[in-house]
Amino acid sequence: YLLIIFLPVAFLPFFSWRTLILLLPGLPENLLTNYAFQFSGLYHYDSILIPGIFIGAIFGARNFLAWRPHWERGLFWVVIVLTALSFLIRSPINFKNFPIQYFKDTPQKLAYRNLVRLTPPGISVAANTNLVPHLAHREHVHALGSEPFFMDIALIDLADRFGFKDEKEFQDYIDNYLKSGFYTGTLFEDRYLVITHNKLKIVPKE
C-alpha cells in the first residue's frame, strides 16, 4: 500500500519528514484496518492523504535539490516516468480500459435517481451504500443496517446486500421495519423496496 501511494511522487515526501504529519490520522487508519478496499489504492479512502502527499513531495523535492542541485533534470524525469508508470499500472482509468459504462444511463441508475427524487427533505433516511452519497446533505442518513434508530424512510435495492453477511440477515433487517407496525413497504420493478413510516405518504413512480 505504501508503495502504491508514494511511488507516483518518487517517495519525495520522505525527504521532508515533517510534512508526513499531514498524513495523520488518515494513513494509520488505512493501514490498520482489515477492510481490503480501504488500502487497495483504488478508492476514495486515499483522498484524505492526497494533499499531504503532494505537499510532502514539493518540500521533499526542495530538500533533495538543496542536497543534490545538479540532479534537478534527473529528478524531474524520474517523477514524470514514475507518475506515468503508476497511472498505467494502477489507474482504473487508462487508455486501454476507459470505463465508458460509468457515463451511460442504465435501468439501475434511473431507478436510483427516482429513489433520491422521491425522498422529501428534512426526513431521516437509510439507503444502500451507493445511494448514501447522493443523500449525504441530510442531517440523518445511514447505510442500511448501520442506522442507530429506525429512519423515516429506507431505500432498498433488493439485489444489493452489501453490508449484510447473508440473505437471512438482510431479510431480518427488512422484517424489523415492516413488522414494527409503523412502516409500509412499496415494491417497484420487482427490485426496489421503499419502506416508509406511516406518517409519510410517498409512492414511488415507475
PDB file of N, CA, C and O in Angstrom, residues 128-184:
ATOM      1  N   ASN A 128     -29.004   2.053   0.502  1.00  0.00           N
ATOM      2  CA  ASN A 128     -27.840   1.281   0.060  1.00  0.00           C
ATOM      3  C   ASN A 128     -26.615   2.177  -0.014  1.00  0.00           C
ATOM      4  O   ASN A 128     -26.717   3.388  -0.237  1.00  0.00           O
ATOM      5  N   THR A 129     -25.451   1.571   0.134  1.00  0.00           N
ATOM      6  CA  THR A 129     -24.198   2.322   0.156  1.00  0.00           C
ATOM      7  C   THR A 129     -24.043   3.245  -1.048  1.00  0.00           C
ATOM      8  O   THR A 129     -23.600   4.385  -0.919  1.00  0.00           O
ATOM      9  N   ASN A 130     -24.422   2.769  -2.240  1.00  0.00           N
ATOM     10  CA  ASN A 130     -24.257   3.579  -3.443  1.00  0.00           C
ATOM     11  C   ASN A 130     -25.233   4.743  -3.520  1.00  0.00           C
ATOM     12  O   ASN A 130     -25.051   5.657  -4.328  1.00  0.00           O
ATOM     13  N   LEU A 131     -26.253   4.732  -2.684  1.00  0.00           N
ATOM     14  CA  LEU A 131     -27.207   5.829  -2.653  1.00  0.00           C
ATOM     15  C   LEU A 131     -26.856   6.878  -1.608  1.00  0.00           C
ATOM     16  O   LEU A 131     -27.212   8.049  -1.756  1.00  0.00           O
ATOM     17  N   VAL A 132     -26.164   6.475  -0.563  1.00  0.00           N
ATOM     18  CA  VAL A 132     -25.881   7.370   0.561  1.00  0.00           C
ATOM     19  C   VAL A 132     -25.187   8.668   0.141  1.00  0.00           C
ATOM     20  O   VAL A 132     -25.562   9.749   0.605  1.00  0.00           O
ATOM     21  N   PRO A 133     -24.173   8.647  -0.749  1.00  0.00           N
ATOM     22  CA  PRO A 133     -23.529   9.917  -1.119  1.00  0.00           C
ATOM     23  C   PRO A 133     -24.487  10.933  -1.727  1.00  0.00           C
ATOM     24  O   PRO A 133     -24.281  12.144  -1.585  1.00  0.00           O
ATOM     25  N   HIS A 134     -25.534  10.464  -2.396  1.00  0.00           N
ATOM     26  CA  HIS A 134     -26.491  11.375  -3.022  1.00  0.00           C
ATOM     27  C   HIS A 134     -27.482  11.947  -2.010  1.00  0.00           C
ATOM     28  O   HIS A 134     -28.277  12.829  -2.346  1.00  0.00           O
ATOM     29  N   LEU A 135     -27.430  11.455  -0.776  1.00  0.00           N
ATOM     30  CA  LEU A 135     -28.324  11.915   0.284  1.00  0.00           C
ATOM     31  C   LEU A 135     -27.554  12.493   1.462  1.00  0.00           C
ATOM     32  O   LEU A 135     -28.127  12.792   2.505  1.00  0.00           O
ATOM     33  N   ALA A 136     -26.247  12.652   1.286  1.00  0.00           N
ATOM     34  CA  ALA A 136     -25.360  12.958   2.410  1.00  0.00           C
ATOM     35  C   ALA A 136     -25.536  14.368   2.967  1.00  0.00           C
ATOM     36  O   ALA A 136     -24.982  14.690   4.020  1.00  0.00           O
ATOM     37  N   HIS A 137     -26.275  15.232   2.279  1.00  0.00           N
ATOM     38  CA  HIS A 137     -26.506  16.585   2.794  1.00  0.00           C
ATOM     39  C   HIS A 137     -27.547  16.600   3.913  1.00  0.00           C
ATOM     40  O   HIS A 137     -27.746  17.638   4.553  1.00  0.00           O
ATOM     41  N   ARG A 138     -28.174  15.477   4.157  1.00  0.00           N
ATOM     42  CA  ARG A 138     -29.200  15.407   5.201  1.00  0.00           C
ATOM     43  C   ARG A 138     -28.572  15.232   6.581  1.00  0.00           C
ATOM     44  O   ARG A 138     -27.469  14.724   6.720  1.00  0.00           O
ATOM     45  N   GLU A 139     -29.312  15.637   7.591  1.00  0.00           N
ATOM     46  CA  GLU A 139     -28.796  15.514   8.959  1.00  0.00           C
ATOM     47  C   GLU A 139     -28.680  14.053   9.378  1.00  0.00           C
ATOM     48  O   GLU A 139     -27.718  13.655  10.032  1.00  0.00           O
ATOM     49  N   HIS A 140     -29.660  13.243   8.994  1.00  0.00           N
ATOM     50  CA  HIS A 140     -29.654  11.830   9.373  1.00  0.00           C
ATOM     51  C   HIS A 140     -29.749  10.967   8.125  1.00  0.00           C
ATOM     52  O   HIS A 140     -30.815  10.828   7.521  1.00  0.00           O
ATOM     53  N   VAL A 141     -28.636  10.401   7.711  1.00  0.00           N
ATOM     54  CA  VAL A 141     -28.618   9.450   6.600  1.00  0.00           C
ATOM     55  C   VAL A 141     -27.611   8.365   6.943  1.00  0.00           C
ATOM     56  O   VAL A 141     -26.498   8.663   7.404  1.00  0.00           O
ATOM     57  N   HIS A 142     -27.991   7.110   6.761  1.00  0.00           N
ATOM     58  CA  HIS A 142     -27.140   5.985   7.143  1.00  0.00           C
ATOM     59  C   HIS A 142     -27.215   4.896   6.090  1.00  0.00           C
ATOM     60  O   HIS A 142     -28.231   4.744   5.399  1.00  0.00           O
ATOM     61  N   ALA A 143     -26.127   4.138   5.978  1.00  0.00           N
ATOM     62  CA  ALA A 143     -26.161   2.944   5.144  1.00  0.00           C
ATOM     63  C   ALA A 143     -27.085   1.916   5.802  1.00  0.00           C
ATOM     64  O   ALA A 143     -27.202   1.866   7.034  1.00  0.00           O
ATOM     65  N   LEU A 144     -27.731   1.111   4.977  1.00  0.00           N
ATOM     66  CA  LEU A 144     -28.647   0.105   5.506  1.00  0.00           C
ATOM     67  C   LEU A 144     -27.960  -0.751   6.563  1.00  0.00           C
ATOM     68  O   LEU A 144     -26.857  -1.251   6.354  1.00  0.00           O
ATOM     69  N   GLY A 145     -28.617  -0.912   7.686  1.00  0.00           N
ATOM     70  CA  GLY A 145     -28.089  -1.757   8.746  1.00  0.00           C
ATOM     71  C   GLY A 145     -27.215  -1.037   9.743  1.00  0.00           C
ATOM     72  O   GLY A 145     -26.873  -1.599  10.786  1.00  0.00           O
ATOM     73  N   SER A 146     -26.831   0.218   9.461  1.00  0.00           N
ATOM     74  CA  SER A 146     -25.949   0.946  10.379  1.00  0.00           C
ATOM     75  C   SER A 146     -26.673   2.052  11.133  1.00  0.00           C
ATOM     76  O   SER A 146     -26.069   2.723  11.959  1.00  0.00           O
ATOM     77  N   GLU A 147     -27.965   2.233  10.845  1.00  0.00           N
ATOM     78  CA  GLU A 147     -28.691   3.328  11.494  1.00  0.00           C
ATOM     79  C   GLU A 147     -28.883   3.038  12.985  1.00  0.00           C
ATOM     80  O   GLU A 147     -29.160   1.915  13.386  1.00  0.00           O
ATOM     81  N   PRO A 148     -28.729   4.061  13.859  1.00  0.00           N
ATOM     82  CA  PRO A 148     -28.870   3.861  15.306  1.00  0.00           C
ATOM     83  C   PRO A 148     -30.315   3.741  15.764  1.00  0.00           C
ATOM     84  O   PRO A 148     -30.586   3.310  16.883  1.00  0.00           O
ATOM     85  N   PHE A 149     -31.238   4.139  14.906  1.00  0.00           N
ATOM     86  CA  PHE A 149     -32.658   4.027  15.209  1.00  0.00           C
ATOM     87  C   PHE A 149     -33.399   3.920  13.875  1.00  0.00           C
ATOM     88  O   PHE A 149     -32.817   4.135  12.810  1.00  0.00           O
ATOM     89  N   PHE A 150     -34.682   3.579  13.937  1.00  0.00           N
ATOM     90  CA  PHE A 150     -35.453   3.462  12.707  1.00  0.00           C
ATOM     91  C   PHE A 150     -35.526   4.818  12.007  1.00  0.00           C
ATOM     92  O   PHE A 150     -35.845   5.831  12.621  1.00  0.00           O
ATOM     93  N   MET A 151     -35.250   4.811  10.707  1.00  0.00           N
ATOM     94  CA  MET A 151     -35.339   6.025   9.912  1.00  0.00           C
ATOM     95  C   MET A 151     -36.774   6.264   9.443  1.00  0.00           C
ATOM     96  O   MET A 151     -37.629   5.380   9.524  1.00  0.00           O
ATOM     97  N   ASP A 152     -37.023   7.466   8.937  1.00  0.00           N
ATOM     98  CA  ASP A 152     -38.347   7.754   8.386  1.00  0.00           C
ATOM     99  C   ASP A 152     -38.587   6.978   7.101  1.00  0.00           C
ATOM    100  O   ASP A 152     -39.728   6.618   6.791  1.00  0.00           O
ATOM    101  N   ILE A 153     -37.518   6.744   6.349  1.00  0.00           N
ATOM    102  CA  ILE A 153     -37.645   6.036   5.087  1.00  0.00           C
ATOM    103  C   ILE A 153     -36.399   5.193   4.853  1.00  0.00           C
ATOM    104  O   ILE A 153     -35.291   5.593   5.235  1.00  0.00           O
ATOM    105  N   ALA A 154     -36.585   4.014   4.288  1.00  0.00           N
ATOM    106  CA  ALA A 154     -35.469   3.142   3.909  1.00  0.00           C
ATOM    107  C   ALA A 154     -35.586   2.845   2.421  1.00  0.00           C
ATOM    108  O   ALA A 154     -36.635   2.389   1.953  1.00  0.00           O
ATOM    109  N   LEU A 155     -34.520   3.138   1.683  1.00  0.00           N
ATOM    110  CA  LEU A 155     -34.481   2.914   0.243  1.00  0.00           C
ATOM    111  C   LEU A 155     -33.608   1.689  -0.004  1.00  0.00           C
ATOM    112  O   LEU A 155     -32.412   1.711   0.251  1.00  0.00           O
ATOM    113  N   ILE A 156     -34.199   0.632  -0.512  1.00  0.00           N
ATOM    114  CA  ILE A 156     -33.513  -0.661  -0.558  1.00  0.00           C
ATOM    115  C   ILE A 156     -33.505  -1.232  -1.971  1.00  0.00           C
ATOM    116  O   ILE A 156     -34.556  -1.435  -2.580  1.00  0.00           O
ATOM    117  N   ASP A 157     -32.312  -1.512  -2.451  1.00  0.00           N
ATOM    118  CA  ASP A 157     -32.142  -2.273  -3.688  1.00  0.00           C
ATOM    119  C   ASP A 157     -32.009  -3.735  -3.262  1.00  0.00           C
ATOM    120  O   ASP A 157     -30.988  -4.132  -2.678  1.00  0.00           O
ATOM    121  N   LEU A 158     -33.014  -4.536  -3.542  1.00  0.00           N
ATOM    122  CA  LEU A 158     -33.025  -5.918  -3.081  1.00  0.00           C
ATOM    123  C   LEU A 158     -31.935  -6.771  -3.724  1.00  0.00           C
ATOM    124  O   LEU A 158     -31.637  -7.869  -3.243  1.00  0.00           O
ATOM    125  N   ALA A 159     -31.341  -6.280  -4.800  1.00  0.00           N
ATOM    126  CA  ALA A 159     -30.264  -7.022  -5.466  1.00  0.00           C
ATOM    127  C   ALA A 159     -28.892  -6.673  -4.904  1.00  0.00           C
ATOM    128  O   ALA A 159     -27.884  -7.210  -5.341  1.00  0.00           O
ATOM    129  N   ASP A 160     -28.862  -5.786  -3.919  1.00  0.00           N
ATOM    130  CA  ASP A 160     -27.586  -5.337  -3.352  1.00  0.00           C
ATOM    131  C   ASP A 160     -27.602  -5.573  -1.852  1.00  0.00           C
ATOM    132  O   ASP A 160     -28.203  -4.807  -1.097  1.00  0.00           O
ATOM    133  N   ARG A 161     -26.935  -6.640  -1.410  1.00  0.00           N
ATOM    134  CA  ARG A 161     -26.900  -6.987   0.020  1.00  0.00           C
ATOM    135  C   ARG A 161     -25.622  -6.505   0.697  1.00  0.00           C
ATOM    136  O   ARG A 161     -25.256  -6.985   1.773  1.00  0.00           O
ATOM    137  N   PHE A 162     -24.938  -5.537   0.097  1.00  0.00           N
ATOM    138  CA  PHE A 162     -23.679  -5.059   0.672  1.00  0.00           C
ATOM    139  C   PHE A 162     -23.903  -4.590   2.108  1.00  0.00           C
ATOM    140  O   PHE A 162     -24.820  -3.839   2.408  1.00  0.00           O
ATOM    141  N   GLY A 163     -23.032  -5.052   3.024  1.00  0.00           N
ATOM    142  CA  GLY A 163     -23.134  -4.701   4.430  1.00  0.00           C
ATOM    143  C   GLY A 163     -23.818  -5.751   5.286  1.00  0.00           C
ATOM    144  O   GLY A 163     -23.807  -5.661   6.508  1.00  0.00           O
ATOM    145  N   PHE A 164     -24.403  -6.750   4.617  1.00  0.00           N
ATOM    146  CA  PHE A 164     -25.074  -7.838   5.337  1.00  0.00           C
ATOM    147  C   PHE A 164     -24.351  -9.145   5.027  1.00  0.00           C
ATOM    148  O   PHE A 164     -23.950  -9.388   3.887  1.00  0.00           O
ATOM    149  N   LYS A 165     -24.203  -9.988   6.027  1.00  0.00           N
ATOM    150  CA  LYS A 165     -23.394 -11.192   5.841  1.00  0.00           C
ATOM    151  C   LYS A 165     -24.086 -12.247   4.995  1.00  0.00           C
ATOM    152  O   LYS A 165     -23.425 -13.063   4.344  1.00  0.00           O
ATOM    153  N   ASP A 166     -25.420 -12.257   4.994  1.00  0.00           N
ATOM    154  CA  ASP A 166     -26.124 -13.254   4.182  1.00  0.00           C
ATOM    155  C   ASP A 166     -27.554 -12.787   3.922  1.00  0.00           C
ATOM    156  O   ASP A 166     -27.985 -11.730   4.411  1.00  0.00           O
ATOM    157  N   GLU A 167     -28.276 -13.578   3.159  1.00  0.00           N
ATOM    158  CA  GLU A 167     -29.643 -13.229   2.784  1.00  0.00           C
ATOM    159  C   GLU A 167     -30.560 -13.150   3.993  1.00  0.00           C
ATOM    160  O   GLU A 167     -31.455 -12.294   4.068  1.00  0.00           O
ATOM    161  N   LYS A 168     -30.349 -14.043   4.963  1.00  0.00           N
ATOM    162  CA  LYS A 168     -31.204 -14.053   6.154  1.00  0.00           C
ATOM    163  C   LYS A 168     -31.056 -12.756   6.942  1.00  0.00           C
ATOM    164  O   LYS A 168     -32.055 -12.166   7.394  1.00  0.00           O
ATOM    165  N   GLU A 169     -29.835 -12.303   7.135  1.00  0.00           N
ATOM    166  CA  GLU A 169     -29.614 -11.059   7.884  1.00  0.00           C
ATOM    167  C   GLU A 169     -30.261  -9.881   7.146  1.00  0.00           C
ATOM    168  O   GLU A 169     -30.840  -8.985   7.775  1.00  0.00           O
ATOM    169  N   PHE A 170     -30.163  -9.900   5.832  1.00  0.00           N
ATOM    170  CA  PHE A 170     -30.765  -8.854   5.021  1.00  0.00           C
ATOM    171  C   PHE A 170     -32.284  -8.863   5.183  1.00  0.00           C
ATOM    172  O   PHE A 170     -32.908  -7.824   5.401  1.00  0.00           O
ATOM    173  N   GLN A 171     -32.883 -10.043   5.102  1.00  0.00           N
ATOM    174  CA  GLN A 171     -34.330 -10.163   5.236  1.00  0.00           C
ATOM    175  C   GLN A 171     -34.785  -9.797   6.643  1.00  0.00           C
ATOM    176  O   GLN A 171     -35.835  -9.160   6.825  1.00  0.00           O
ATOM    177  N   ASP A 172     -34.021 -10.188   7.666  1.00  0.00           N
ATOM    178  CA  ASP A 172     -34.357  -9.831   9.050  1.00  0.00           C
ATOM    179  C   ASP A 172     -34.370  -8.319   9.229  1.00  0.00           C
ATOM    180  O   ASP A 172     -35.220  -7.764   9.953  1.00  0.00           O
ATOM    181  N   TYR A 173     -33.431  -7.662   8.567  1.00  0.00           N
ATOM    182  CA  TYR A 173     -33.367  -6.206   8.642  1.00  0.00           C
ATOM    183  C   TYR A 173     -34.652  -5.593   8.082  1.00  0.00           C
ATOM    184  O   TYR A 173     -35.259  -4.705   8.697  1.00  0.00           O
ATOM    185  N   ILE A 174     -35.072  -6.075   6.924  1.00  0.00           N
ATOM    186  CA  ILE A 174     -36.296  -5.574   6.300  1.00  0.00           C
ATOM    187  C   ILE A 174     -37.508  -5.871   7.180  1.00  0.00           C
ATOM    188  O   ILE A 174     -38.376  -5.017   7.398  1.00  0.00           O
ATOM    189  N   ASP A 175     -37.567  -7.101   7.707  1.00  0.00           N
ATOM    190  CA  ASP A 175     -38.700  -7.501   8.539  1.00  0.00           C
ATOM    191  C   ASP A 175     -38.813  -6.672   9.810  1.00  0.00           C
ATOM    192  O   ASP A 175     -39.929  -6.419  10.301  1.00  0.00           O
ATOM    193  N   ASN A 176     -37.679  -6.238  10.364  1.00  0.00           N
ATOM    194  CA  ASN A 176     -37.713  -5.417  11.574  1.00  0.00           C
ATOM    195  C   ASN A 176     -38.501  -4.138  11.339  1.00  0.00           C
ATOM    196  O   ASN A 176     -39.216  -3.665  12.234  1.00  0.00           O
ATOM    197  N   TYR A 177     -38.360  -3.567  10.167  1.00  0.00           N
ATOM    198  CA  TYR A 177     -39.141  -2.377   9.828  1.00  0.00           C
ATOM    199  C   TYR A 177     -40.607  -2.731   9.615  1.00  0.00           C
ATOM    200  O   TYR A 177     -41.513  -2.156  10.233  1.00  0.00           O
ATOM    201  N   LEU A 178     -40.851  -3.708   8.740  1.00  0.00           N
ATOM    202  CA  LEU A 178     -42.220  -3.997   8.323  1.00  0.00           C
ATOM    203  C   LEU A 178     -43.077  -4.589   9.442  1.00  0.00           C
ATOM    204  O   LEU A 178     -44.291  -4.353   9.503  1.00  0.00           O
ATOM    205  N   LYS A 179     -42.459  -5.355  10.338  1.00  0.00           N
ATOM    206  CA  LYS A 179     -43.220  -5.994  11.410  1.00  0.00           C
ATOM    207  C   LYS A 179     -43.409  -5.093  12.632  1.00  0.00           C
ATOM    208  O   LYS A 179     -44.073  -5.483  13.589  1.00  0.00           O
ATOM    209  N   SER A 180     -42.825  -3.911  12.583  1.00  0.00           N
ATOM    210  CA  SER A 180     -42.964  -2.997  13.716  1.00  0.00           C
ATOM    211  C   SER A 180     -44.370  -2.414  13.795  1.00  0.00           C
ATOM    212  O   SER A 180     -44.802  -1.951  14.848  1.00  0.00           O
ATOM    213  N   GLY A 181     -45.076  -2.423  12.665  1.00  0.00           N
ATOM    214  CA  GLY A 181     -46.419  -1.863  12.631  1.00  0.00           C
ATOM    215  C   GLY A 181     -46.454  -0.382  12.296  1.00  0.00           C
ATOM    216  O   GLY A 181     -47.538   0.191  12.142  1.00  0.00           O
ATOM    217  N   PHE A 182     -45.295   0.237  12.159  1.00  0.00           N
ATOM    218  CA  PHE A 182     -45.241   1.672  11.880  1.00  0.00           C
ATOM    219  C   PHE A 182     -44.813   1.985  10.447  1.00  0.00           C
ATOM    220  O   PHE A 182     -44.760   3.147  10.059  1.00  0.00           O
ATOM    221  N   TYR A 183     -44.530   0.940   9.669  1.00  0.00           N
ATOM    222  CA  TYR A 183     -43.972   1.159   8.329  1.00  0.00           C
ATOM    223  C   TYR A 183     -44.740   0.379   7.277  1.00  0.00           C
ATOM    224  O   TYR A 183     -45.307  -0.683   7.535  1.00  0.00           O
ATOM    225  N   THR A 184     -44.695   0.927   6.072  1.00  0.00           N
ATOM    226  CA  THR A 184     -45.311   0.285   4.912  1.00  0.00           C
ATOM    227  C   THR A 184     -44.262   0.142   3.820  1.00  0.00           C
ATOM    228  O   THR A 184     -43.493   1.084   3.564  1.00  0.00           O
TER     229      THR A 184
END
